[in-house]
PDB file of C-alpha atoms in Angstrom:
ATOM      1  CA  MET A   1     100.486 141.289 130.968  1.00  0.00           C
ATOM      2  CA  ILE A   2      97.994 144.065 130.234  1.00  0.00           C
ATOM      3  CA  VAL A   3      98.406 143.515 126.474  1.00  0.00           C
ATOM      4  CA  ALA A   4      98.000 139.744 126.848  1.00  0.00           C
ATOM      5  CA  THR A   5      94.926 140.274 129.025  1.00  0.00           C
ATOM      6  CA  PHE A   6      93.086 142.490 126.563  1.00  0.00           C
ATOM      7  CA  PHE A   7      94.192 140.313 123.654  1.00  0.00           C
ATOM      8  CA  SER A   8      92.628 137.323 125.439  1.00  0.00           C
ATOM      9  CA  LEU A   9      89.483 139.342 126.023  1.00  0.00           C
ATOM     10  CA  TRP A  10      89.401 140.330 122.355  1.00  0.00           C
ATOM     11  CA  LEU A  11      89.685 136.672 121.315  1.00  0.00           C
ATOM     12  CA  SER A  12      86.476 135.849 123.172  1.00  0.00           C
ATOM     13  CA  VAL A  13      84.531 137.974 120.653  1.00  0.00           C
ATOM     14  CA  TYR A  14      85.372 135.425 117.945  1.00  0.00           C
ATOM     15  CA  PHE A  15      84.832 132.231 119.971  1.00  0.00           C
ATOM     16  CA  ASP A  16      81.614 130.429 120.669  1.00  0.00           C
ATOM     17  CA  VAL A  17      80.971 129.075 124.166  1.00  0.00           C
ATOM     18  CA  GLN A  18      82.424 125.624 123.492  1.00  0.00           C
ATOM     19  CA  ALA A  19      85.606 126.944 121.849  1.00  0.00           C
ATOM     20  CA  GLU A  20      86.109 129.415 124.698  1.00  0.00           C
ATOM     21  CA  ALA A  21      85.634 126.687 127.292  1.00  0.00           C
ATOM     22  CA  PHE A  22      88.054 124.375 125.476  1.00  0.00           C
ATOM     23  CA  LEU A  23      90.752 127.065 125.280  1.00  0.00           C
ATOM     24  CA  SER A  24      90.191 127.950 128.950  1.00  0.00           C
ATOM     25  CA  TYR A  25      90.641 124.355 130.077  1.00  0.00           C
ATOM     26  CA  PHE A  26      93.669 123.981 127.808  1.00  0.00           C
ATOM     27  CA  LEU A  27      95.397 126.991 129.387  1.00  0.00           C
ATOM     28  CA  ILE A  28      94.510 125.866 132.926  1.00  0.00           C
ATOM     29  CA  PHE A  29      95.652 122.300 132.236  1.00  0.00           C
ATOM     30  CA  THR A  30      98.944 123.437 130.684  1.00  0.00           C
ATOM     31  CA  PHE A  31     100.331 126.634 132.216  1.00  0.00           C
ATOM     32  CA  GLY A  32      98.039 126.435 135.250  1.00  0.00           C
ATOM     33  CA  ILE A  33      98.909 122.865 136.206  1.00  0.00           C
ATOM     34  CA  PHE A  34     102.529 123.191 135.079  1.00  0.00           C
ATOM     35  CA  HIS A  35     103.240 126.019 137.516  1.00  0.00           C
ATOM     36  CA  GLY A  36     102.519 123.633 140.385  1.00  0.00           C
ATOM     37  CA  SER A  37     104.148 120.556 138.878  1.00  0.00           C
ATOM     38  CA  ASN A  38     107.666 121.111 140.196  1.00  0.00           C
ATOM     39  CA  ASP A  39     106.774 121.127 143.878  1.00  0.00           C
ATOM     40  CA  LEU A  40     108.833 118.056 144.751  1.00  0.00           C
ATOM     41  CA  LYS A  41     111.928 119.627 143.203  1.00  0.00           C
ATOM     42  CA  LEU A  42     111.227 122.849 145.130  1.00  0.00           C
ATOM     43  CA  ILE A  43     110.835 120.894 148.387  1.00  0.00           C
ATOM     44  CA  GLN A  44     114.202 119.234 147.833  1.00  0.00           C
ATOM     45  CA  GLN A  45     115.853 122.545 146.981  1.00  0.00           C
ATOM     46  CA  THR A  46     114.443 124.466 149.950  1.00  0.00           C
ATOM     47  CA  SER A  47     115.241 121.652 152.387  1.00  0.00           C
ATOM     48  CA  GLY A  48     118.783 121.231 151.072  1.00  0.00           C
ATOM     49  CA  SER A  49     118.356 117.469 151.094  1.00  0.00           C
ATOM     50  CA  SER A  50     120.154 115.268 148.586  1.00  0.00           C
ATOM     51  CA  LYS A  51     119.379 111.877 150.089  1.00  0.00           C
ATOM     52  CA  LYS A  52     118.257 109.194 147.660  1.00  0.00           C
ATOM     53  CA  ASN A  53     115.132 108.392 149.659  1.00  0.00           C
ATOM     54  CA  PHE A  54     114.124 112.058 149.901  1.00  0.00           C
ATOM     55  CA  PHE A  55     112.028 111.996 146.733  1.00  0.00           C
ATOM     56  CA  LEU A  56     110.013 108.990 147.919  1.00  0.00           C
ATOM     57  CA  ARG A  57     109.353 110.536 151.343  1.00  0.00           C
ATOM     58  CA  ALA A  58     108.388 113.880 149.790  1.00  0.00           C
ATOM     59  CA  LEU A  59     106.141 112.160 147.246  1.00  0.00           C
ATOM     60  CA  ILE A  60     104.329 110.180 149.960  1.00  0.00           C
ATOM     61  CA  SER A  61     103.804 113.365 152.007  1.00  0.00           C
ATOM     62  CA  TYR A  62     102.596 115.262 148.958  1.00  0.00           C
ATOM     63  CA  VAL A  63     100.134 112.550 147.895  1.00  0.00           C
ATOM     64  CA  THR A  64      98.902 112.271 151.494  1.00  0.00           C
ATOM     65  CA  VAL A  65      98.003 115.972 151.545  1.00  0.00           C
ATOM     66  CA  ILE A  66      96.128 115.553 148.244  1.00  0.00           C
ATOM     67  CA  ALA A  67      94.244 112.517 149.579  1.00  0.00           C
ATOM     68  CA  LEU A  68      93.320 114.367 152.786  1.00  0.00           C
ATOM     69  CA  THR A  69      92.052 117.278 150.683  1.00  0.00           C
ATOM     70  CA  VAL A  70      89.794 114.976 148.657  1.00  0.00           C
ATOM     71  CA  ALA A  71      88.489 113.401 151.873  1.00  0.00           C
ATOM     72  CA  PHE A  72      87.954 116.879 153.365  1.00  0.00           C
ATOM     73  CA  PHE A  73      85.783 117.861 150.394  1.00  0.00           C
ATOM     74  CA  SER A  74      83.899 114.565 150.547  1.00  0.00           C
ATOM     75  CA  PHE A  75      82.931 114.813 154.224  1.00  0.00           C
ATOM     76  CA  PHE A  76      82.996 118.561 154.946  1.00  0.00           C
ATOM     77  CA  PRO A  77      82.292 120.331 151.619  1.00  0.00           C
ATOM     78  CA  VAL A  78      81.339 123.694 153.158  1.00  0.00           C
ATOM     79  CA  LEU A  79      84.475 123.926 155.297  1.00  0.00           C
ATOM     80  CA  ALA A  80      86.626 122.531 152.491  1.00  0.00           C
ATOM     81  CA  LEU A  81      85.404 125.050 149.931  1.00  0.00           C
ATOM     82  CA  GLY A  82      85.858 127.904 152.385  1.00  0.00           C
ATOM     83  CA  PHE A  83      89.358 126.733 153.232  1.00  0.00           C
ATOM     84  CA  PHE A  84      90.149 126.328 149.536  1.00  0.00           C
ATOM     85  CA  VAL A  85      89.111 129.931 148.828  1.00  0.00           C
ATOM     86  CA  LEU A  86      91.141 131.214 151.799  1.00  0.00           C
ATOM     87  CA  ALA A  87      94.235 129.168 150.906  1.00  0.00           C
ATOM     88  CA  SER A  88      94.026 130.142 147.240  1.00  0.00           C
ATOM     89  CA  SER A  89      93.461 133.786 148.180  1.00  0.00           C
ATOM     90  CA  TYR A  90      96.565 133.726 150.351  1.00  0.00           C
ATOM     91  CA  HIS A  91      98.533 132.037 147.577  1.00  0.00           C
ATOM     92  CA  PHE A  92      97.478 134.603 144.940  1.00  0.00           C
ATOM     93  CA  GLY A  93      98.278 137.462 147.297  1.00  0.00           C
ATOM     94  CA  GLU A  94     101.619 136.036 148.368  1.00  0.00           C
ATOM     95  CA  GLN A  95     102.756 135.524 144.782  1.00  0.00           C
ATOM     96  CA  HIS A  96     101.844 139.110 143.882  1.00  0.00           C
ATOM     97  CA  TRP A  97     103.003 140.960 147.022  1.00  0.00           C
ATOM     98  CA  ALA A  98     105.791 138.922 148.695  1.00  0.00           C
ATOM     99  CA  GLN A  99     108.527 140.867 146.908  1.00  0.00           C
ATOM    100  CA  TYR A 100     107.204 144.154 148.326  1.00  0.00           C
ATOM    101  CA  THR A 101     106.600 143.181 151.956  1.00  0.00           C
ATOM    102  CA  GLU A 102     108.372 141.779 154.980  1.00  0.00           C
ATOM    103  CA  ARG A 103     107.236 138.513 156.560  1.00  0.00           C
ATOM    104  CA  SER A 104     104.816 139.055 159.442  1.00  0.00           C
ATOM    105  CA  LEU A 105     101.402 137.992 160.671  1.00  0.00           C
ATOM    106  CA  LEU A 106      99.961 141.174 159.195  1.00  0.00           C
ATOM    107  CA  ALA A 107     101.499 140.249 155.834  1.00  0.00           C
ATOM    108  CA  TYR A 108      99.580 136.969 155.855  1.00  0.00           C
ATOM    109  CA  VAL A 109      96.330 138.884 156.382  1.00  0.00           C
ATOM    110  CA  PHE A 110      97.332 141.352 153.672  1.00  0.00           C
ATOM    111  CA  TYR A 111      98.032 138.585 151.148  1.00  0.00           C
ATOM    112  CA  THR A 112      94.785 136.796 151.960  1.00  0.00           C
ATOM    113  CA  CYS A 113      92.660 139.938 151.695  1.00  0.00           C
ATOM    114  CA  TYR A 114      94.162 140.810 148.321  1.00  0.00           C
ATOM    115  CA  GLY A 115      93.440 137.305 147.032  1.00  0.00           C
ATOM    116  CA  MET A 116      89.898 137.486 148.376  1.00  0.00           C
ATOM    117  CA  VAL A 117      89.410 140.770 146.506  1.00  0.00           C
ATOM    118  CA  ILE A 118      90.328 138.880 143.318  1.00  0.00           C
ATOM    119  CA  PHE A 119      88.089 135.902 144.096  1.00  0.00           C
ATOM    120  CA  PHE A 120      85.038 137.835 145.214  1.00  0.00           C
ATOM    121  CA  LEU A 121      85.352 140.387 142.435  1.00  0.00           C
ATOM    122  CA  LEU A 122      85.099 137.407 140.079  1.00  0.00           C
ATOM    123  CA  PHE A 123      82.245 135.878 142.114  1.00  0.00           C
ATOM    124  CA  TYR A 124      80.322 139.152 142.160  1.00  0.00           C
ATOM    125  CA  CYS A 125      80.751 139.807 138.446  1.00  0.00           C
ATOM    126  CA  GLN A 126      79.813 136.203 137.621  1.00  0.00           C
ATOM    127  CA  ALA A 127      77.254 135.637 140.383  1.00  0.00           C
ATOM    128  CA  ASP A 128      74.721 133.925 138.097  1.00  0.00           C
ATOM    129  CA  ALA A 129      77.319 131.325 137.094  1.00  0.00           C
ATOM    130  CA  VAL A 130      79.139 130.980 140.438  1.00  0.00           C
ATOM    131  CA  THR A 131      76.115 130.527 142.719  1.00  0.00           C
ATOM    132  CA  PRO A 132      74.903 127.246 141.115  1.00  0.00           C
ATOM    133  CA  ILE A 133      78.414 125.774 141.363  1.00  0.00           C
ATOM    134  CA  ILE A 134      78.710 126.665 145.051  1.00  0.00           C
ATOM    135  CA  TYR A 135      75.215 125.272 145.641  1.00  0.00           C
ATOM    136  CA  GLU A 136      76.127 122.003 143.915  1.00  0.00           C
ATOM    137  CA  ILE A 137      79.202 121.584 146.129  1.00  0.00           C
ATOM    138  CA  THR A 138      77.848 122.831 149.467  1.00  0.00           C
ATOM    139  CA  GLY A 139      74.058 123.003 149.214  1.00  0.00           C
ATOM    140  CA  ILE A 140      74.216 126.703 150.182  1.00  0.00           C
ATOM    141  CA  ASN A 141      72.465 129.198 147.920  1.00  0.00           C
ATOM    142  CA  LEU A 142      74.423 132.468 148.044  1.00  0.00           C
ATOM    143  CA  GLN A 143      73.330 135.761 146.483  1.00  0.00           C
ATOM    144  CA  ALA A 144      75.310 138.493 144.728  1.00  0.00           C
ATOM    145  CA  ASP A 145      75.078 140.676 147.844  1.00  0.00           C
ATOM    146  CA  HIS A 146      77.068 138.093 149.834  1.00  0.00           C
ATOM    147  CA  TYR A 147      79.907 138.328 147.335  1.00  0.00           C
ATOM    148  CA  LEU A 148      79.733 142.123 147.333  1.00  0.00           C
ATOM    149  CA  TYR A 149      79.889 142.392 151.141  1.00  0.00           C
ATOM    150  CA  THR A 150      82.882 140.039 151.301  1.00  0.00           C
ATOM    151  CA  LEU A 151      84.568 141.922 148.459  1.00  0.00           C
ATOM    152  CA  ALA A 152      84.081 145.292 150.184  1.00  0.00           C
ATOM    153  CA  SER A 153      85.282 143.976 153.560  1.00  0.00           C
ATOM    154  CA  SER A 154      88.378 142.339 152.060  1.00  0.00           C
ATOM    155  CA  PHE A 155      89.240 145.449 150.071  1.00  0.00           C
ATOM    156  CA  GLY A 156      88.772 147.658 153.131  1.00  0.00           C
ATOM    157  CA  ILE A 157      91.115 145.553 155.295  1.00  0.00           C
ATOM    158  CA  PHE A 158      93.634 145.318 152.451  1.00  0.00           C
ATOM    159  CA  MET A 159      93.743 149.119 152.061  1.00  0.00           C
ATOM    160  CA  LEU A 160      93.910 149.722 155.835  1.00  0.00           C
ATOM    161  CA  ILE A 161      96.972 147.499 156.125  1.00  0.00           C
ATOM    162  CA  TYR A 162      98.532 149.198 153.104  1.00  0.00           C
ATOM    163  CA  PHE A 163      98.045 152.688 154.575  1.00  0.00           C
ATOM    164  CA  TRP A 164      99.361 151.477 157.941  1.00  0.00           C
ATOM    165  CA  TRP A 165     102.526 150.188 156.280  1.00  0.00           C
ATOM    166  CA  LEU A 166     102.785 153.348 154.198  1.00  0.00           C
ATOM    167  CA  TRP A 167     102.605 155.462 157.364  1.00  0.00           C
ATOM    168  CA  LYS A 168     105.273 153.250 158.962  1.00  0.00           C
ATOM    169  CA  ARG A 169     107.325 153.419 155.739  1.00  0.00           C
ATOM    170  CA  LYS A 170     107.329 149.637 155.457  1.00  0.00           C
ATOM    171  CA  ILE A 171     106.118 149.436 151.866  1.00  0.00           C
ATOM    172  CA  LYS A 172     107.028 151.172 148.640  1.00  0.00           C
ATOM    173  CA  VAL A 173     104.666 150.338 145.821  1.00  0.00           C
ATOM    174  CA  ASN A 174     102.651 152.278 143.263  1.00  0.00           C
ATOM    175  CA  MET A 175      99.152 151.675 144.588  1.00  0.00           C
ATOM    176  CA  ILE A 176      97.630 153.633 141.680  1.00  0.00           C
ATOM    177  CA  LYS A 177      99.034 150.997 139.353  1.00  0.00           C
ATOM    178  CA  GLU A 178      97.724 148.193 141.578  1.00  0.00           C
ATOM    179  CA  LEU A 179      94.241 149.731 141.651  1.00  0.00           C
ATOM    180  CA  PHE A 180      94.395 150.070 137.875  1.00  0.00           C
ATOM    181  CA  PHE A 181      95.121 146.344 137.673  1.00  0.00           C
ATOM    182  CA  LEU A 182      92.029 145.680 139.789  1.00  0.00           C
ATOM    183  CA  LEU A 183      90.016 147.814 137.369  1.00  0.00           C
ATOM    184  CA  VAL A 184      91.361 145.704 134.508  1.00  0.00           C
ATOM    185  CA  PHE A 185      90.319 142.550 136.373  1.00  0.00           C
ATOM    186  CA  PHE A 186      86.849 144.006 136.865  1.00  0.00           C
ATOM    187  CA  ILE A 187      86.516 144.645 133.126  1.00  0.00           C
ATOM    188  CA  VAL A 188      87.695 141.125 132.313  1.00  0.00           C
ATOM    189  CA  PHE A 189      85.492 139.453 134.946  1.00  0.00           C
ATOM    190  CA  LYS A 190      82.444 141.465 133.878  1.00  0.00           C
ATOM    191  CA  THR A 191      82.943 140.934 130.138  1.00  0.00           C
ATOM    192  CA  ALA A 192      84.204 137.366 129.738  1.00  0.00           C
ATOM    193  CA  SER A 193      82.501 134.121 130.726  1.00  0.00           C
ATOM    194  CA  LEU A 194      83.301 132.648 134.143  1.00  0.00           C
ATOM    195  CA  ILE A 195      85.785 130.038 132.964  1.00  0.00           C
ATOM    196  CA  TRP A 196      87.481 132.380 130.467  1.00  0.00           C
ATOM    197  CA  ALA A 197      87.728 135.205 133.019  1.00  0.00           C
ATOM    198  CA  PHE A 198      89.243 132.842 135.593  1.00  0.00           C
ATOM    199  CA  SER A 199      91.714 131.376 133.116  1.00  0.00           C
ATOM    200  CA  ILE A 200      92.886 134.844 132.018  1.00  0.00           C
ATOM    201  CA  TYR A 201      93.711 135.805 135.591  1.00  0.00           C
ATOM    202  CA  PHE A 202      94.964 132.398 136.704  1.00  0.00           C
ATOM    203  CA  VAL A 203      97.307 131.865 133.766  1.00  0.00           C
ATOM    204  CA  ILE A 204      98.489 135.367 132.770  1.00  0.00           C
ATOM    205  CA  TRP A 205      98.601 137.025 136.193  1.00  0.00           C
ATOM    206  CA  HIS A 206      99.459 134.104 138.464  1.00  0.00           C
ATOM    207  CA  SER A 207     100.734 130.905 136.840  1.00  0.00           C
ATOM    208  CA  ILE A 208     103.235 132.369 134.378  1.00  0.00           C
ATOM    209  CA  PRO A 209     104.775 134.856 136.874  1.00  0.00           C
ATOM    210  CA  SER A 210     104.954 132.059 139.476  1.00  0.00           C
ATOM    211  CA  LEU A 211     106.573 129.718 136.970  1.00  0.00           C
ATOM    212  CA  MET A 212     109.188 132.376 136.224  1.00  0.00           C
ATOM    213  CA  ASP A 213     109.862 132.911 139.942  1.00  0.00           C
ATOM    214  CA  GLN A 214     110.311 129.177 140.478  1.00  0.00           C
ATOM    215  CA  THR A 215     112.677 128.906 137.509  1.00  0.00           C
ATOM    216  CA  ARG A 216     114.844 131.733 138.867  1.00  0.00           C
ATOM    217  CA  PHE A 217     114.928 130.054 142.286  1.00  0.00           C
ATOM    218  CA  LEU A 218     115.861 126.626 140.921  1.00  0.00           C
ATOM    219  CA  TYR A 219     118.254 127.611 138.141  1.00  0.00           C
ATOM    220  CA  GLY A 220     119.326 131.175 138.953  1.00  0.00           C
ATOM    221  CA  LYS A 221     118.023 132.835 135.795  1.00  0.00           C
ATOM    222  CA  ILE A 222     115.430 132.760 133.047  1.00  0.00           C
ATOM    223  CA  SER A 223     116.816 131.238 129.869  1.00  0.00           C
ATOM    224  CA  LYS A 224     115.883 128.684 127.273  1.00  0.00           C
ATOM    225  CA  ALA A 225     117.969 126.077 129.070  1.00  0.00           C
ATOM    226  CA  SER A 226     116.506 126.800 132.519  1.00  0.00           C
ATOM    227  CA  LEU A 227     112.924 126.755 131.199  1.00  0.00           C
ATOM    228  CA  LEU A 228     113.571 123.447 129.437  1.00  0.00           C
ATOM    229  CA  SER A 229     115.003 122.048 132.679  1.00  0.00           C
ATOM    230  CA  TYR A 230     111.920 123.225 134.567  1.00  0.00           C
ATOM    231  CA  PHE A 231     109.551 121.611 132.064  1.00  0.00           C
ATOM    232  CA  ARG A 232     111.574 118.399 132.009  1.00  0.00           C
ATOM    233  CA  THR A 233     111.441 117.947 135.799  1.00  0.00           C
ATOM    234  CA  SER A 234     107.723 118.858 135.842  1.00  0.00           C
ATOM    235  CA  PHE A 235     106.595 116.687 132.972  1.00  0.00           C
ATOM    236  CA  ILE A 236     105.757 113.402 134.720  1.00  0.00           C
ATOM    237  CA  TYR A 237     103.559 115.019 137.376  1.00  0.00           C
ATOM    238  CA  TRP A 238     101.949 117.233 134.737  1.00  0.00           C
ATOM    239  CA  ILE A 239     101.174 114.434 132.287  1.00  0.00           C
ATOM    240  CA  PHE A 240      99.354 112.367 134.921  1.00  0.00           C
ATOM    241  CA  SER A 241      97.336 115.424 135.973  1.00  0.00           C
ATOM    242  CA  MET A 242      96.580 116.173 132.339  1.00  0.00           C
ATOM    243  CA  ILE A 243      95.375 112.661 131.595  1.00  0.00           C
ATOM    244  CA  GLY A 244      93.056 112.639 134.605  1.00  0.00           C
ATOM    245  CA  LEU A 245      91.576 116.049 133.939  1.00  0.00           C
ATOM    246  CA  ALA A 246      91.274 115.455 130.191  1.00  0.00           C
ATOM    247  CA  GLY A 247      89.350 112.290 130.970  1.00  0.00           C
ATOM    248  CA  LEU A 248      86.961 114.229 133.173  1.00  0.00           C
ATOM    249  CA  TYR A 249      86.474 116.840 130.468  1.00  0.00           C
ATOM    250  CA  TYR A 250      85.619 114.099 127.966  1.00  0.00           C
ATOM    251  CA  LEU A 251      83.036 112.664 130.337  1.00  0.00           C
ATOM    252  CA  PHE A 252      81.454 115.919 131.511  1.00  0.00           C
ATOM    253  CA  HIS A 253      82.127 118.568 128.829  1.00  0.00           C
ATOM    254  CA  ASP A 254      78.425 118.770 128.004  1.00  0.00           C
ATOM    255  CA  LYS A 255      77.586 119.486 131.660  1.00  0.00           C
ATOM    256  CA  GLN A 256      79.551 122.655 132.350  1.00  0.00           C
ATOM    257  CA  GLY A 257      78.295 123.197 135.894  1.00  0.00           C
ATOM    258  CA  LEU A 258      79.104 119.624 136.955  1.00  0.00           C
ATOM    259  CA  PHE A 259      82.512 119.652 135.313  1.00  0.00           C
ATOM    260  CA  LEU A 260      83.409 122.994 136.906  1.00  0.00           C
ATOM    261  CA  SER A 261      82.488 121.571 140.310  1.00  0.00           C
ATOM    262  CA  ILE A 262      84.733 118.573 139.750  1.00  0.00           C
ATOM    263  CA  LEU A 263      87.493 120.855 138.463  1.00  0.00           C
ATOM    264  CA  ILE A 264      87.347 122.762 141.749  1.00  0.00           C
ATOM    265  CA  TYR A 265      87.923 119.496 143.647  1.00  0.00           C
ATOM    266  CA  PHE A 266      90.988 118.745 141.533  1.00  0.00           C
ATOM    267  CA  LEU A 267      92.377 122.266 141.764  1.00  0.00           C
ATOM    268  CA  ALA A 268      91.865 122.203 145.525  1.00  0.00           C
ATOM    269  CA  ALA A 269      93.620 118.848 145.813  1.00  0.00           C
ATOM    270  CA  ILE A 270      96.750 120.158 144.098  1.00  0.00           C
ATOM    271  CA  THR A 271      96.504 123.701 145.504  1.00  0.00           C
ATOM    272  CA  PHE A 272      96.854 122.915 149.223  1.00  0.00           C
ATOM    273  CA  PRO A 273     100.269 121.203 149.007  1.00  0.00           C
ATOM    274  CA  HIS A 274     101.413 123.772 146.417  1.00  0.00           C
ATOM    275  CA  VAL A 275     100.553 126.652 148.776  1.00  0.00           C
ATOM    276  CA  ILE A 276     102.682 125.034 151.497  1.00  0.00           C
ATOM    277  CA  VAL A 277     105.611 124.561 149.112  1.00  0.00           C
ATOM    278  CA  MET A 278     105.474 128.115 147.740  1.00  0.00           C
ATOM    279  CA  ASN A 279     105.230 129.572 151.251  1.00  0.00           C
ATOM    280  CA  ARG A 280     108.371 127.641 152.138  1.00  0.00           C
ATOM    281  CA  LEU A 281     110.092 128.908 148.976  1.00  0.00           C
ATOM    282  CA  ASN A 282     109.210 132.539 149.726  1.00  0.00           C
ATOM    283  CA  ARG A 283     110.565 132.189 153.272  1.00  0.00           C
ATOM    284  CA  SER A 284     113.865 130.691 152.110  1.00  0.00           C
TER     285      SER A 284
END
């Protein structure tokens, strides 16, 4: 992943802003959306249900959560954006750390703090680009210091929990390597544009590893056949998402700030139910 990360960063030297944005959206719309496109299959697998009407009931529940998310953003944008950041932070942290930790309330805090370190490191490094987007969604004008304070607090709590677990011998992980990864993220977030920096992390460090984990869970191993099966069962959901988001890009590609705001709404709408599904998978 390190090689792929720096290769992606190297590519940005040769791309203009529009080409970089197009490639970023392409990666998010493909690998990024695909990694959450098999949720209904995962729900069926984790519930052990094989009833014919299960898919319809699960689909209605899933769409309901998405609709409630859109309504949440429409009527309570400040709360919705905050909840989206918290839920996404938890999701990023859970995907990265679940294999190293036992399930507990403290683990939920640990996952969330790690994810918030990722988010607010990006926000701090890209404050000039992030602040207008947050203002457009919420009407709140944040400064770089706000991101820095949240970053420092999240990192402090994350490290305290780690040292507590280390003292209790509840975790065995190379923290030097993990801190090195955070340094790599800092370099990427500071060097690349906002959308390219986000896509590098979201696709290389989250979506692809998550997709692999889901494939192992559903089919027992990673192989050409299992990956093809995963893509086949994900395709319908993915293609509808792709069409909708591609249409938005066509309409708003010349207004990057506006399109990024709308992209956040869409990502939030599909993130909330996906977080619930992946939490259920990790507990099973």
